[in-house]
CSV table of C-alpha atoms in Angstrom, one decimal:
chain,number,residue,atom,x,y,z
A,1,MET,CA,99.0,88.6,85.5
A,2,ASN,CA,101.9,89.0,87.9
A,3,ALA,CA,102.6,92.4,89.3
A,4,LEU,CA,105.7,93.5,91.2
A,5,GLY,CA,103.8,95.5,93.8
A,6,ARG,CA,100.4,95.9,95.5
A,7,HIS,CA,99.3,99.4,96.2
A,8,LEU,CA,96.4,100.0,98.5
A,9,LEU,CA,94.9,103.5,98.5
A,10,LEU,CA,92.7,104.0,101.6
A,11,GLU,CA,90.2,106.8,102.0
A,12,LEU,CA,89.5,107.1,105.7
A,13,LYS,CA,86.5,109.2,106.5
A,14,ASN,CA,84.7,110.2,109.7
A,15,CYS,CA,87.8,109.5,111.8
A,16,ASN,CA,88.0,110.0,115.5
A,17,SER,CA,88.2,113.7,116.5
A,18,GLY,CA,91.6,114.7,117.7
A,19,VAL,CA,93.8,111.9,116.4
A,20,LEU,CA,94.3,113.4,113.0
A,21,ASN,CA,96.3,116.3,114.3
A,22,ASP,CA,98.4,114.1,116.7
A,23,LEU,CA,101.7,113.5,115.0
A,24,ASP,CA,103.0,111.0,117.6
A,25,PHE,CA,99.8,109.0,117.5
A,26,LEU,CA,99.8,108.8,113.7
A,27,LYS,CA,103.5,107.8,113.6
A,28,GLN,CA,102.9,105.0,116.1
A,29,ALA,CA,99.8,103.9,114.1
A,30,LEU,CA,101.7,103.7,110.8
A,31,LEU,CA,104.7,102.0,112.5
A,32,ALA,CA,102.2,99.5,114.0
A,33,ALA,CA,100.6,99.0,110.6
A,34,ALA,CA,104.0,98.3,109.1
A,35,LYS,CA,104.8,95.8,111.9
A,36,GLU,CA,101.5,94.0,111.7
A,37,SER,CA,101.9,93.6,107.9
A,38,GLY,CA,105.2,92.0,108.3
A,39,ALA,CA,107.2,94.8,106.8
A,40,THR,CA,110.7,95.9,107.6
A,41,VAL,CA,111.0,99.6,108.5
A,42,LEU,CA,113.9,101.5,107.0
A,43,GLY,CA,113.0,105.2,107.6
A,44,VAL,CA,110.3,107.4,109.2
A,45,ASP,CA,109.6,111.0,108.3
A,46,PHE,CA,106.6,113.0,109.8
A,47,HIS,CA,105.6,116.6,109.6
A,48,SER,CA,102.9,118.8,111.2
A,49,PHE,CA,101.3,121.7,109.5
A,50,ASN,CA,99.9,125.0,110.7
A,51,PRO,CA,97.1,125.4,111.5
A,52,GLN,CA,96.5,121.6,111.3
A,53,GLY,CA,97.2,118.4,109.5
A,54,VAL,CA,100.0,115.8,109.5
A,55,SER,CA,102.0,114.1,106.7
A,56,GLY,CA,104.1,111.1,107.3
A,57,VAL,CA,105.9,108.4,105.4
A,58,VAL,CA,107.4,105.1,106.5
A,59,ILE,CA,109.8,103.7,104.1
A,60,ILE,CA,109.9,99.9,104.3
A,61,ALA,CA,112.1,97.4,102.6
A,62,GLU,CA,109.0,96.4,100.6
A,63,SER,CA,108.2,100.0,99.4
A,64,HIS,CA,106.3,102.5,101.6
A,65,MET,CA,103.4,103.5,103.6
A,66,SER,CA,102.1,107.1,103.9
A,67,ILE,CA,99.5,109.2,105.6
A,68,HIS,CA,98.1,112.7,105.0
A,69,THR,CA,95.4,114.1,107.3
A,70,TRP,CA,92.9,116.8,107.1
A,71,PRO,CA,91.5,117.1,110.7
A,72,GLU,CA,89.1,119.8,109.6
A,73,PHE,CA,87.3,117.2,107.5
A,74,ASP,CA,87.9,114.1,109.7
A,75,TYR,CA,89.7,112.7,106.7
A,76,ALA,CA,92.9,110.8,106.1
A,77,ALA,CA,94.5,109.5,102.9
A,78,VAL,CA,96.6,106.4,103.6
A,79,ASP,CA,98.8,104.5,101.1
A,80,VAL,CA,100.1,101.0,101.6
A,81,PHE,CA,102.5,100.1,98.8
A,82,THR,CA,104.2,96.7,99.2
A,83,CYS,CA,106.1,94.3,97.1
A,84,GLY,CA,107.1,90.7,97.6
A,85,LYS,CA,105.1,87.8,99.1
A,86,THR,CA,106.0,88.1,102.7
A,87,VAL,CA,104.0,91.2,103.5
A,88,GLN,CA,100.3,91.5,104.0
A,89,PRO,CA,99.2,95.0,103.1
A,90,GLU,CA,95.6,94.2,104.2
A,91,LYS,CA,96.9,93.9,107.8
A,92,ALA,CA,98.3,97.4,107.6
A,93,ALA,CA,95.0,98.7,106.2
A,94,GLU,CA,93.1,97.1,109.1
A,95,VAL,CA,95.4,98.7,111.7
A,96,MET,CA,95.0,102.2,110.2
A,97,ILE,CA,91.2,101.9,109.9
A,98,GLU,CA,90.9,100.7,113.5
A,99,ARG,CA,93.4,103.1,115.1
A,100,LEU,CA,91.9,106.2,113.3
A,101,GLY,CA,88.4,105.0,114.1
A,102,ALA,CA,87.3,105.6,110.6
A,103,LYS,CA,83.5,105.1,110.5
A,104,ASN,CA,83.6,105.2,106.7
A,105,HIS,CA,86.4,103.9,104.5
A,106,SER,CA,87.1,102.7,101.0
A,107,ILE,CA,90.1,100.9,99.6
A,108,ILE,CA,91.3,100.9,96.0
A,109,GLU,CA,94.0,98.4,95.1
A,110,VAL,CA,96.3,99.2,92.1
A,111,GLN,CA,98.7,96.5,90.8
A,112,ARG,CA,102.0,98.2,90.2
A,113,GLY,CA,104.6,96.9,87.7
A,114,ILE,CA,102.5,94.5,85.6
A,115,LEU,CA,105.2,93.4,83.1
A,116,LEU,CA,104.1,91.3,80.2
A,117,LYS,CA,107.7,90.5,79.3
A,118,PRO,CA,109.7,90.5,82.5
N,1,MET,CA,83.3,117.1,92.6
N,2,ASN,CA,85.9,118.7,94.6
N,3,ALA,CA,88.8,116.6,95.9
N,4,LEU,CA,91.4,117.5,98.5
N,5,GLY,CA,94.2,115.9,96.6
N,6,ARG,CA,95.4,114.7,93.2
N,7,HIS,CA,97.4,111.5,93.2
N,8,LEU,CA,99.2,110.5,90.0
N,9,LEU,CA,100.4,106.9,89.8
N,10,LEU,CA,103.1,106.6,87.1
N,11,GLU,CA,104.2,103.3,85.6
N,12,LEU,CA,107.6,103.9,83.9
N,13,LYS,CA,108.7,101.1,81.7
N,14,ASN,CA,111.7,100.6,79.4
N,15,CYS,CA,113.7,103.2,81.3
N,16,ASN,CA,117.4,104.0,80.6
N,17,SER,CA,119.8,101.3,81.7
N,18,GLY,CA,121.8,102.3,84.7
N,19,VAL,CA,119.9,105.2,86.1
N,20,LEU,CA,117.4,103.0,88.1
N,21,ASN,CA,120.1,101.8,90.4
N,22,ASP,CA,121.7,105.2,90.9
N,23,LEU,CA,120.4,106.6,94.2
N,24,ASP,CA,121.9,110.1,93.7
N,25,PHE,CA,120.5,110.4,90.2
N,26,LEU,CA,117.1,109.4,91.3
N,27,LYS,CA,117.1,111.7,94.3
N,28,GLN,CA,118.1,114.6,92.2
N,29,ALA,CA,115.4,113.7,89.6
N,30,LEU,CA,112.6,113.5,92.3
N,31,LEU,CA,113.8,116.8,93.8
N,32,ALA,CA,113.8,118.4,90.4
N,33,ALA,CA,110.3,117.0,89.8
N,34,ALA,CA,109.1,118.6,93.1
N,35,LYS,CA,110.7,121.9,92.2
N,36,GLU,CA,109.3,122.0,88.7
N,37,SER,CA,105.8,121.3,90.0
N,38,GLY,CA,106.0,124.2,92.4
N,39,ALA,CA,106.1,122.0,95.5
N,40,THR,CA,107.9,122.9,98.8
N,41,VAL,CA,110.2,120.1,99.9
N,42,LEU,CA,110.1,119.2,103.6
N,43,GLY,CA,112.0,115.9,103.8
N,44,VAL,CA,114.0,113.5,101.7
N,45,ASP,CA,114.6,109.8,102.4
N,46,PHE,CA,116.2,107.4,99.9
N,47,HIS,CA,117.5,103.8,100.3
N,48,SER,CA,119.4,101.4,98.1
N,49,PHE,CA,118.8,97.7,98.1
N,50,ASN,CA,121.0,94.7,97.6
N,51,PRO,CA,121.6,93.4,94.9
N,52,GLN,CA,119.7,96.3,93.2
N,53,GLY,CA,116.8,98.8,93.4
N,54,VAL,CA,116.2,102.1,95.0
N,55,SER,CA,113.3,103.5,97.1
N,56,GLY,CA,112.9,107.1,97.9
N,57,VAL,CA,110.3,109.6,99.2
N,58,VAL,CA,110.2,113.3,99.1
N,59,ILE,CA,107.8,114.8,101.6
N,60,ILE,CA,106.4,118.1,100.3
N,61,ALA,CA,104.2,120.6,102.0
N,62,GLU,CA,101.5,119.5,99.5
N,63,SER,CA,101.8,115.7,100.3
N,64,HIS,CA,104.5,113.5,98.8
N,65,MET,CA,106.4,112.1,95.8
N,66,SER,CA,107.9,108.6,95.8
N,67,ILE,CA,109.9,106.3,93.6
N,68,HIS,CA,110.6,102.5,93.7
N,69,THR,CA,112.8,101.0,91.1
N,70,TRP,CA,113.4,97.5,89.7
N,71,PRO,CA,116.5,97.9,87.5
N,72,GLU,CA,116.3,94.2,86.5
N,73,PHE,CA,113.0,95.0,84.7
N,74,ASP,CA,113.9,98.6,83.6
N,75,TYR,CA,110.8,99.6,85.6
N,76,ALA,CA,110.0,102.3,88.1
N,77,ALA,CA,106.8,103.1,90.1
N,78,VAL,CA,106.5,106.8,90.8
N,79,ASP,CA,103.8,108.5,92.8
N,80,VAL,CA,103.0,112.2,92.8
N,81,PHE,CA,100.5,113.1,95.4
N,82,THR,CA,99.7,116.8,95.7
N,83,CYS,CA,97.0,119.0,97.3
N,84,GLY,CA,96.2,122.6,96.8
N,85,LYS,CA,96.0,124.7,93.7
N,86,THR,CA,99.5,126.0,93.5
N,87,VAL,CA,101.2,122.8,92.5
N,88,GLN,CA,101.2,121.2,89.1
N,89,PRO,CA,101.7,117.4,89.5
N,90,GLU,CA,101.8,116.9,85.7
N,91,LYS,CA,105.1,118.9,85.7
N,92,ALA,CA,106.6,116.4,88.1
N,93,ALA,CA,105.4,113.5,86.0
N,94,GLU,CA,107.0,115.0,82.9
N,95,VAL,CA,110.3,115.5,84.7
N,96,MET,CA,110.4,111.9,85.9
N,97,ILE,CA,109.4,110.4,82.5
N,98,GLU,CA,112.1,112.5,80.8
N,99,ARG,CA,114.9,112.0,83.3
N,100,LEU,CA,114.4,108.2,83.5
N,101,GLY,CA,114.1,108.0,79.8
N,102,ALA,CA,111.0,105.9,80.0
N,103,LYS,CA,110.1,104.7,76.5
N,104,ASN,CA,106.7,103.5,77.7
N,105,HIS,CA,104.7,105.0,80.5
N,106,SER,CA,101.1,105.1,81.8
N,107,ILE,CA,99.6,107.5,84.3
N,108,ILE,CA,96.6,106.9,86.5
N,109,GLU,CA,95.1,109.8,88.4
N,110,VAL,CA,93.2,109.1,91.6
N,111,GLN,CA,91.2,111.9,93.2
N,112,ARG,CA,91.8,111.7,97.0
N,113,GLY,CA,89.5,113.1,99.6
N,114,ILE,CA,86.2,113.5,97.6
N,115,LEU,CA,84.0,114.8,100.4
N,116,LEU,CA,80.4,115.2,99.7
N,117,LYS,CA,79.7,117.2,102.9
N,118,PRO,CA,83.0,119.0,103.6
Protein backbone atom coordinates (compact mmCIF):
# COMPACT_ATOMS: atom_id res chain seq x y z
CA MET A 1 0.00 0.00 0.00
CA ASN A 2 1.17 3.45 -0.83
CA ALA A 3 1.03 6.11 1.86
CA LEU A 4 1.44 9.85 1.40
CA GLY A 5 3.55 10.27 4.49
CA ARG A 6 5.76 8.48 6.98
CA HIS A 7 5.41 9.50 10.61
CA LEU A 8 8.03 8.33 13.12
CA LEU A 9 7.11 8.68 16.79
CA LEU A 10 10.25 8.54 18.93
CA GLU A 11 10.22 7.87 22.64
CA LEU A 12 13.62 9.01 23.92
CA LYS A 13 14.35 7.93 27.49
CA ASN A 14 17.31 8.29 29.83
CA CYS A 15 18.59 11.26 27.88
CA ASN A 16 21.66 13.26 28.89
CA SER A 17 21.10 15.44 31.92
CA GLY A 18 20.94 19.10 31.11
CA VAL A 19 20.26 19.09 27.40
CA LEU A 20 16.50 18.64 27.75
CA ASN A 21 16.09 22.09 29.23
CA ASP A 22 18.45 23.81 26.77
CA LEU A 23 16.30 25.45 24.10
CA ASP A 24 19.19 26.45 21.85
CA PHE A 25 20.71 22.99 21.99
CA LEU A 26 17.39 21.35 21.13
CA LYS A 27 16.69 23.79 18.31
CA GLN A 28 20.09 23.11 16.76
CA ALA A 29 19.57 19.38 17.20
CA LEU A 30 16.19 19.40 15.43
CA LEU A 31 17.52 21.63 12.65
CA ALA A 32 20.48 19.25 12.23
CA ALA A 33 18.05 16.35 12.11
CA ALA A 34 16.06 18.10 9.38
CA LYS A 35 19.22 18.83 7.43
CA GLU A 36 20.60 15.30 7.73
CA SER A 37 17.32 13.83 6.55
CA GLY A 38 17.39 15.99 3.44
CA ALA A 39 14.41 18.13 4.43
CA THR A 40 13.83 21.78 3.53
CA VAL A 41 13.20 23.96 6.59
CA LEU A 42 10.38 26.52 6.26
CA GLY A 43 9.81 27.60 9.86
CA VAL A 44 11.09 27.15 13.41
CA ASP A 45 9.19 27.80 16.65
CA PHE A 46 10.53 26.88 20.11
CA HIS A 47 9.27 27.67 23.61
CA SER A 48 10.66 27.15 27.12
CA PHE A 49 8.47 26.35 30.10
CA ASN A 50 8.68 27.24 33.75
CA PRO A 51 10.03 25.54 35.79
CA GLN A 52 11.34 23.30 33.02
CA GLY A 53 10.73 21.72 29.64
CA VAL A 54 10.98 22.81 26.03
CA SER A 55 8.61 22.45 23.07
CA GLY A 56 9.65 23.06 19.51
CA VAL A 57 8.54 22.48 15.96
CA VAL A 58 10.38 22.70 12.66
CA ILE A 59 8.05 22.99 9.71
CA ILE A 60 9.60 21.44 6.65
CA ALA A 61 8.47 21.41 3.04
CA GLU A 62 7.91 17.69 3.59
CA SER A 63 5.67 18.08 6.74
CA HIS A 64 7.18 18.65 10.23
CA MET A 65 9.45 17.59 13.05
CA SER A 66 8.71 18.31 16.71
CA ILE A 67 10.09 17.82 20.20
CA HIS A 68 8.64 18.06 23.69
CA THR A 69 10.88 17.48 26.68
CA TRP A 70 10.33 16.56 30.32
CA PRO A 71 13.77 17.14 31.92
CA GLU A 72 12.50 15.91 35.26
CA PHE A 73 12.07 12.46 33.72
CA ASP A 74 15.03 12.56 31.29
CA TYR A 75 12.41 12.03 28.58
CA ALA A 76 11.69 13.58 25.19
CA ALA A 77 8.90 12.92 22.69
CA VAL A 78 10.09 13.52 19.13
CA ASP A 79 8.04 13.32 15.95
CA VAL A 80 9.43 13.09 12.43
CA PHE A 81 6.66 13.37 9.85
CA THR A 82 7.80 13.40 6.23
CA CYS A 83 6.30 12.98 2.80
CA GLY A 84 7.88 12.36 -0.55
CA LYS A 85 10.73 10.13 -1.52
CA THR A 86 13.65 12.54 -1.21
CA VAL A 87 13.71 12.66 2.60
CA GLN A 88 15.04 10.00 4.95
CA PRO A 89 13.23 10.31 8.28
CA GLU A 90 15.42 7.59 9.81
CA LYS A 91 18.39 9.94 9.52
CA ALA A 92 16.55 12.54 11.56
CA ALA A 93 15.73 9.92 14.18
CA GLU A 94 19.37 8.89 14.41
CA VAL A 95 20.48 12.50 14.90
CA MET A 96 18.01 13.09 17.72
CA ILE A 97 18.84 9.84 19.53
CA GLU A 98 22.54 10.63 19.34
CA ARG A 99 22.38 14.33 20.23
CA LEU A 100 20.12 13.76 23.22
CA GLY A 101 22.18 10.80 24.35
CA ALA A 102 19.09 8.66 24.76
CA LYS A 103 20.16 5.43 26.43
CA ASN A 104 16.76 3.91 25.76
CA HIS A 105 14.53 4.62 22.82
CA SER A 106 11.65 3.24 20.83
CA ILE A 107 10.29 4.21 17.45
CA ILE A 108 6.81 3.67 16.11
CA GLU A 109 6.18 4.30 12.44
CA VAL A 110 2.69 5.26 11.33
CA GLN A 111 1.86 5.42 7.64
CA ARG A 112 -0.21 8.54 7.02
CA GLY A 113 -2.60 8.92 4.13
CA ILE A 114 -3.10 5.38 2.94
CA LEU A 115 -5.60 6.00 0.14
CA LEU A 116 -7.10 3.01 -1.54
CA LYS A 117 -8.58 5.12 -4.33
CA PRO A 118 -6.21 8.03 -4.78
CA MET B 1 -0.05 2.98 33.20
CA ASN B 2 0.40 6.68 33.43
CA ALA B 3 1.57 8.52 30.34
CA LEU B 4 2.82 12.08 30.14
CA GLY B 5 1.00 12.86 26.93
CA ARG B 6 -1.87 11.82 24.72
CA HIS B 7 -1.26 11.95 20.97
CA LEU B 8 -4.21 11.64 18.61
CA LEU B 9 -3.38 10.94 14.96
CA LEU B 10 -6.34 11.81 12.76
CA GLU B 11 -6.75 10.60 9.21
CA LEU B 12 -9.37 12.85 7.62
CA LYS B 13 -10.64 11.62 4.26
CA ASN B 14 -13.24 12.82 1.78
CA CYS B 15 -13.03 16.34 3.16
CA ASN B 16 -14.98 19.26 1.71
CA SER B 17 -13.63 20.45 -1.61
CA GLY B 18 -11.88 23.74 -1.42
CA VAL B 19 -11.11 24.08 2.26
CA LEU B 20 -7.93 21.99 2.13
CA ASN B 21 -6.11 24.62 0.12
CA ASP B 22 -7.41 27.57 2.17
CA LEU B 23 -4.65 28.55 4.60
CA ASP B 24 -6.74 31.06 6.54
CA PHE B 25 -9.62 28.64 6.92
CA LEU B 26 -7.32 25.89 8.16
CA LYS B 27 -5.51 28.23 10.56
CA GLN B 28 -8.80 29.36 12.08
CA ALA B 29 -9.97 25.75 12.29
CA LEU B 30 -6.86 24.60 14.15
CA LEU B 31 -6.98 27.61 16.47
CA ALA B 32 -10.65 26.86 17.18
CA ALA B 33 -9.71 23.24 17.87
CA ALA B 34 -7.07 24.39 20.33
CA LYS B 35 -9.52 26.73 22.03
CA GLU B 36 -12.30 24.16 22.25
CA SER B 37 -9.93 21.63 23.79
CA GLY B 38 -8.95 24.10 26.50
CA ALA B 39 -5.37 24.52 25.26
CA THR B 40 -3.25 27.66 25.57
CA VAL B 41 -1.84 28.80 22.21
CA LEU B 42 1.82 29.90 22.21
CA GLY B 43 2.68 30.01 18.50
CA VAL B 44 1.19 29.56 15.04
CA ASP B 45 3.04 28.76 11.81
CA PHE B 46 1.30 27.97 8.51
CA HIS B 47 2.64 27.55 4.98
CA SER B 48 1.04 27.09 1.56
CA PHE B 49 2.54 24.96 -1.16
CA ASN B 50 2.61 25.21 -4.91
CA PRO B 51 0.56 23.96 -6.70
CA GLN B 52 -1.48 23.00 -3.64
CA GLY B 53 -1.48 21.90 -0.02
CA VAL B 54 -1.09 23.57 3.34
CA SER B 55 1.01 22.72 6.41
CA GLY B 56 0.47 24.31 9.76
CA VAL B 57 1.36 23.91 13.42
CA VAL B 58 -0.08 25.45 16.54
CA ILE B 59 2.27 25.18 19.49
CA ILE B 60 0.29 25.00 22.72
CA ALA B 61 1.45 25.08 26.32
CA GLU B 62 0.31 21.46 26.42
CA SER B 63 2.37 20.30 23.34
CA HIS B 64 1.13 20.89 19.76
CA MET B 65 -1.49 20.47 17.05
CA SER B 66 -0.64 20.16 13.36
CA ILE B 67 -2.23 19.75 9.96
CA HIS B 68 -0.94 18.75 6.54
CA THR B 69 -3.32 18.70 3.60
CA TRP B 70 -3.40 17.04 0.19
CA PRO B 71 -6.29 18.78 -1.61
CA GLU B 72 -5.79 16.59 -4.65
CA PHE B 73 -6.86 13.60 -2.55
CA ASP B 74 -9.39 15.38 -0.28
CA TYR B 75 -7.15 14.23 2.59
CA ALA B 76 -5.69 15.84 5.69
CA ALA B 77 -3.38 14.46 8.37
CA VAL B 78 -4.05 16.11 11.73
CA ASP B 79 -2.16 15.59 14.99
CA VAL B 80 -3.38 16.58 18.42
CA PHE B 81 -0.68 16.05 21.03
CA THR B 82 -1.55 17.17 24.55
CA CYS B 83 -0.25 16.71 28.06
CA GLY B 84 -1.82 17.44 31.41
CA LYS B 85 -5.34 16.85 32.61
CA THR B 86 -6.91 20.20 31.80
CA VAL B 87 -7.05 19.68 28.03
CA GLN B 88 -9.48 17.51 26.11
CA PRO B 89 -7.86 16.46 22.83
CA GLU B 90 -11.07 14.74 21.71
CA LYS B 91 -12.71 18.16 21.49
CA ALA B 92 -10.01 19.32 19.11
CA ALA B 93 -10.49 16.21 17.00
CA GLU B 94 -14.23 16.83 16.80
CA VAL B 95 -13.70 20.41 15.67
CA MET B 96 -11.32 19.40 12.90
CA ILE B 97 -13.54 16.58 11.63
CA GLU B 98 -16.53 18.91 11.54
CA ARG B 99 -14.81 21.96 10.04
CA LEU B 100 -13.14 20.00 7.29
CA GLY B 101 -16.32 18.07 6.59
CA ALA B 102 -14.47 14.77 6.65
CA LYS B 103 -16.90 12.11 5.49
CA ASN B 104 -14.48 9.40 6.55
CA HIS B 105 -12.04 9.55 9.42
CA SER B 106 -9.98 7.39 11.73
CA ILE B 107 -8.21 8.25 14.94
CA ILE B 108 -5.25 6.48 16.48
CA GLU B 109 -4.29 7.39 20.03
CA VAL B 110 -0.68 6.89 21.09
CA GLN B 111 0.26 7.28 24.73
CA ARG B 112 3.52 9.26 24.91
CA GLY B 113 5.97 9.05 27.77
CA ILE B 114 4.92 5.89 29.55
CA LEU B 115 7.53 5.84 32.30
CA LEU B 116 7.65 2.82 34.52
CA LYS B 117 9.96 4.51 37.02
CA PRO B 118 9.06 8.20 36.89
